[in-house]
Structures are given as structure tokens and as C-alpha cells.
PDB file of C-alpha atoms in Angstrom:
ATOM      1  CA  UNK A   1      11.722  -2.032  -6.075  1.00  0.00           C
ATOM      2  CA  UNK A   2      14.232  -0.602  -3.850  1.00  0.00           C
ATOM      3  CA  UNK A   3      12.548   2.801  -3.539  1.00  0.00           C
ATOM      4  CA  UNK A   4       9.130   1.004  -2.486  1.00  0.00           C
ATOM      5  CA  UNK A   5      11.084  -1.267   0.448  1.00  0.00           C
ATOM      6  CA  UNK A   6      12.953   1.847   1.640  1.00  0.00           C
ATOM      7  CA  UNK A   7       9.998   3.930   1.801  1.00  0.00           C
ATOM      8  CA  UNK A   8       6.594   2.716   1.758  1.00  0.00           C
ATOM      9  CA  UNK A   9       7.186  -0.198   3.871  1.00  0.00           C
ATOM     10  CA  UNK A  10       6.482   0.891   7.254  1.00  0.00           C
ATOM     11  CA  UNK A  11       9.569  -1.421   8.330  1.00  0.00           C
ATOM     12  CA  UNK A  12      12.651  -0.354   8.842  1.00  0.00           C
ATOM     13  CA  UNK A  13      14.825  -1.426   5.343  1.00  0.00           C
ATOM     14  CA  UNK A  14      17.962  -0.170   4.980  1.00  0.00           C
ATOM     15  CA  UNK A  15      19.567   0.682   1.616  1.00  0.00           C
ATOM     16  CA  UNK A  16      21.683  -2.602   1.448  1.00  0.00           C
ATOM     17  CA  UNK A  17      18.809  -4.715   2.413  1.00  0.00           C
ATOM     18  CA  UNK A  18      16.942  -2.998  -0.394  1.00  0.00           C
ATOM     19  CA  UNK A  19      18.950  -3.641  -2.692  1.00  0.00           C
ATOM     20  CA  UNK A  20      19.886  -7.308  -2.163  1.00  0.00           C
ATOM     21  CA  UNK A  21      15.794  -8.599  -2.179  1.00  0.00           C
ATOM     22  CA  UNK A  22      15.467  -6.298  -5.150  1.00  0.00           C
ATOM     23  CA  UNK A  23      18.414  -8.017  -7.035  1.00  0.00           C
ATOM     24  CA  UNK A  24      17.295 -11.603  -5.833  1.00  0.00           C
ATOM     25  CA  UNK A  25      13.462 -10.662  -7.088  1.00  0.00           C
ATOM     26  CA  UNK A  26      14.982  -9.398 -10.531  1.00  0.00           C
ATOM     27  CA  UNK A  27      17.081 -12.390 -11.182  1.00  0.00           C
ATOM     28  CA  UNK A  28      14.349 -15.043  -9.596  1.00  0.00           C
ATOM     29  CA  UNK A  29      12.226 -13.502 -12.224  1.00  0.00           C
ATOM     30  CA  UNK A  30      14.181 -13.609 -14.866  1.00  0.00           C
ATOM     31  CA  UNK A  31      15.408 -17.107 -14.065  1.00  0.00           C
ATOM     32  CA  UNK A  32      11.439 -18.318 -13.704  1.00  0.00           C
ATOM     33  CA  UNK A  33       9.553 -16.636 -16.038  1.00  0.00           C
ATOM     34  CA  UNK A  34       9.566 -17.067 -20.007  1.00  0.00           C
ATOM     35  CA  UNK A  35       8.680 -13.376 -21.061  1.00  0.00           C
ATOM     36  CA  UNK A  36       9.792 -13.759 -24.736  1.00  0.00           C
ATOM     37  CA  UNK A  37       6.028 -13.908 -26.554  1.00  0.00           C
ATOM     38  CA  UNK A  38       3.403 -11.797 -26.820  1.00  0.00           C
ATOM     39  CA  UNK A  39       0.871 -11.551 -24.075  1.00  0.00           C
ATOM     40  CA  UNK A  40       3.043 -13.431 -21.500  1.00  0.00           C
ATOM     41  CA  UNK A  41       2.229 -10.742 -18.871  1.00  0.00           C
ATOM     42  CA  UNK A  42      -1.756 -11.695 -19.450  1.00  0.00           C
ATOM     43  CA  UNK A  43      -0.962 -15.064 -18.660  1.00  0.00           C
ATOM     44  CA  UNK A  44      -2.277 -16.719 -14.919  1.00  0.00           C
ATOM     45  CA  UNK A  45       0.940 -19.005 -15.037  1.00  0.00           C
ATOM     46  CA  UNK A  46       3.275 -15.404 -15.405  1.00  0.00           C
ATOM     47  CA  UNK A  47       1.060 -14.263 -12.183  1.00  0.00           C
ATOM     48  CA  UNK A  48       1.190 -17.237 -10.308  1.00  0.00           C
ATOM     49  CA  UNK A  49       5.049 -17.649 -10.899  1.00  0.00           C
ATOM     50  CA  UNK A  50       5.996 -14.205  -9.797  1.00  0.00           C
ATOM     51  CA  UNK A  51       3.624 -15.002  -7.187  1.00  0.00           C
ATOM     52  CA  UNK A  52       5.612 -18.092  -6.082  1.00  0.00           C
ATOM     53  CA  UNK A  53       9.025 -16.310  -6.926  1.00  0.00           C
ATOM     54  CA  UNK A  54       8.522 -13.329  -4.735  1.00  0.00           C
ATOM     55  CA  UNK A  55       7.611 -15.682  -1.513  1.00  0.00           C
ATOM     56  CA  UNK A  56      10.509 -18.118  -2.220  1.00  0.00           C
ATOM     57  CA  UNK A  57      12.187 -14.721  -2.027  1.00  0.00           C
ATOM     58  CA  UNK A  58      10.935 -13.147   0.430  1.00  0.00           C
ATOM     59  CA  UNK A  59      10.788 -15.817   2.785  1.00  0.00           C
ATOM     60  CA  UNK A  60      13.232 -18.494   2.127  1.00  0.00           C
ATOM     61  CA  UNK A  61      16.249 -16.493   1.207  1.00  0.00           C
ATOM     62  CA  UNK A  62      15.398 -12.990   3.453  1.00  0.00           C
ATOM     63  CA  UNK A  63      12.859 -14.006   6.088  1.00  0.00           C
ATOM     64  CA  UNK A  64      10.603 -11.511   5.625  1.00  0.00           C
ATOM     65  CA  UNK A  65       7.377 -12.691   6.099  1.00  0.00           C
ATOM     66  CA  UNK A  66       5.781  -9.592   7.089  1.00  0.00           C
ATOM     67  CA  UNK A  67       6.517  -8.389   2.927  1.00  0.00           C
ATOM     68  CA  UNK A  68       5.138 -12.076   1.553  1.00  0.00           C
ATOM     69  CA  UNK A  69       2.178 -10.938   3.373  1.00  0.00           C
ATOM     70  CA  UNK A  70       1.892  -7.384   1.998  1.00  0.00           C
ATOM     71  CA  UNK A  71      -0.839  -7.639  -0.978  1.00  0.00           C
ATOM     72  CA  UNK A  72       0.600  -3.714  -1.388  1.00  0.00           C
ATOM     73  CA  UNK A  73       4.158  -4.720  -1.862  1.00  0.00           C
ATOM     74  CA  UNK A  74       3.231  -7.662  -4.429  1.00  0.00           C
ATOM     75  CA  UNK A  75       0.977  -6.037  -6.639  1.00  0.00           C
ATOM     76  CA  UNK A  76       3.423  -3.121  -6.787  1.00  0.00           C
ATOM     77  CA  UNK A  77       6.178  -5.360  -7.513  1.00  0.00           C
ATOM     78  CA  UNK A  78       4.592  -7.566 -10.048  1.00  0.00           C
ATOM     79  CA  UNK A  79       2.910  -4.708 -11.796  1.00  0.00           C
ATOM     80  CA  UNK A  80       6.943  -3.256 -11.829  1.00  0.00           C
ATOM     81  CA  UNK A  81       8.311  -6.492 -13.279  1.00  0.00           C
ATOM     82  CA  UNK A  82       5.563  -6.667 -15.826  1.00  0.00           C
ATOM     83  CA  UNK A  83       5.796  -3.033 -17.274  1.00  0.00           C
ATOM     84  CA  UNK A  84       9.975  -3.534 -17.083  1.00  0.00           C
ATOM     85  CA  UNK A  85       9.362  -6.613 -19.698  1.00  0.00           C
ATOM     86  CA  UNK A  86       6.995  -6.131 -21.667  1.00  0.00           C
TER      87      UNK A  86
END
């Protein structure tokens, strides 16, 4: 996660920034999202939480709406979180 919002995110992120979405997106996940049985990363209820997890993220605790908007940055992340789980 951190590489991605350091650089290919045409904003300017520093390191420290990077790394405290990246925690909050890591622990919001694994707060939100029941992982522990098979095929949970098929499920639309796993995409639609990580979904809702990465905006609470992104724009309630780091107002950064310009990332909640990037369809780059949240495939990329969710495909991340996924393939870290499973």
C-alpha cells in the first residue's frame, strides 16, 4: 500500500502519510471483514466492505477525497488485501 501512495499517486504523499492510511486501511480491514472461510474473498459483502472501509478511511479519518475517488488506487488496494488473506 505504501509503495502505491508514494509513487503512483500523482499527489504528493510523503512517507509518514503513507504509512499512517496504510496502517488505518490494514487494521479497518481486519477489524471489518470476517476472512476466516473459504471463498470469503469471492464474496460481494467482502467487496462492498472493503469498499466502504477504504472511503471511511480515506475520507473521514485522512481527507483524501481525491484517493476515494481513484478506481486505480481501490482496485489495487483491494486486490492487495485480498491476495495478503487469502
Amino acid at each position: 500500500i505504501i509503495p502505491y501512495l508514494t509513487e503512483e499517486i500523482n499527489d504528493t504523499i510523503n512517507k509518514e502519510q503513507a504509512e499512517a492510511i496504510a496502517a488505518d486501511i490494514v487494521q479497518e480491514f481486519e477489524d471489518r471483514v470476517d476472512y476466516n472461510y473459504p471463498g470469503w474473498e469471492h464474496k460481494q459483502t467482502t467487496v462492498k466492505e472493503i469498499h466502504k472501509l477504504l472511503l471511511d478511511v480515506l475520507l473521514k479519518e485522512h481527507k483524501r477525497p481525491e484517493l476515494a475517488k481513484d478506481d486505480n488506487f481501490a482496485d489495487s488496494i483491494r486486490g492487495y488485501l485480498i491476495e495478503n488473506y487469502v
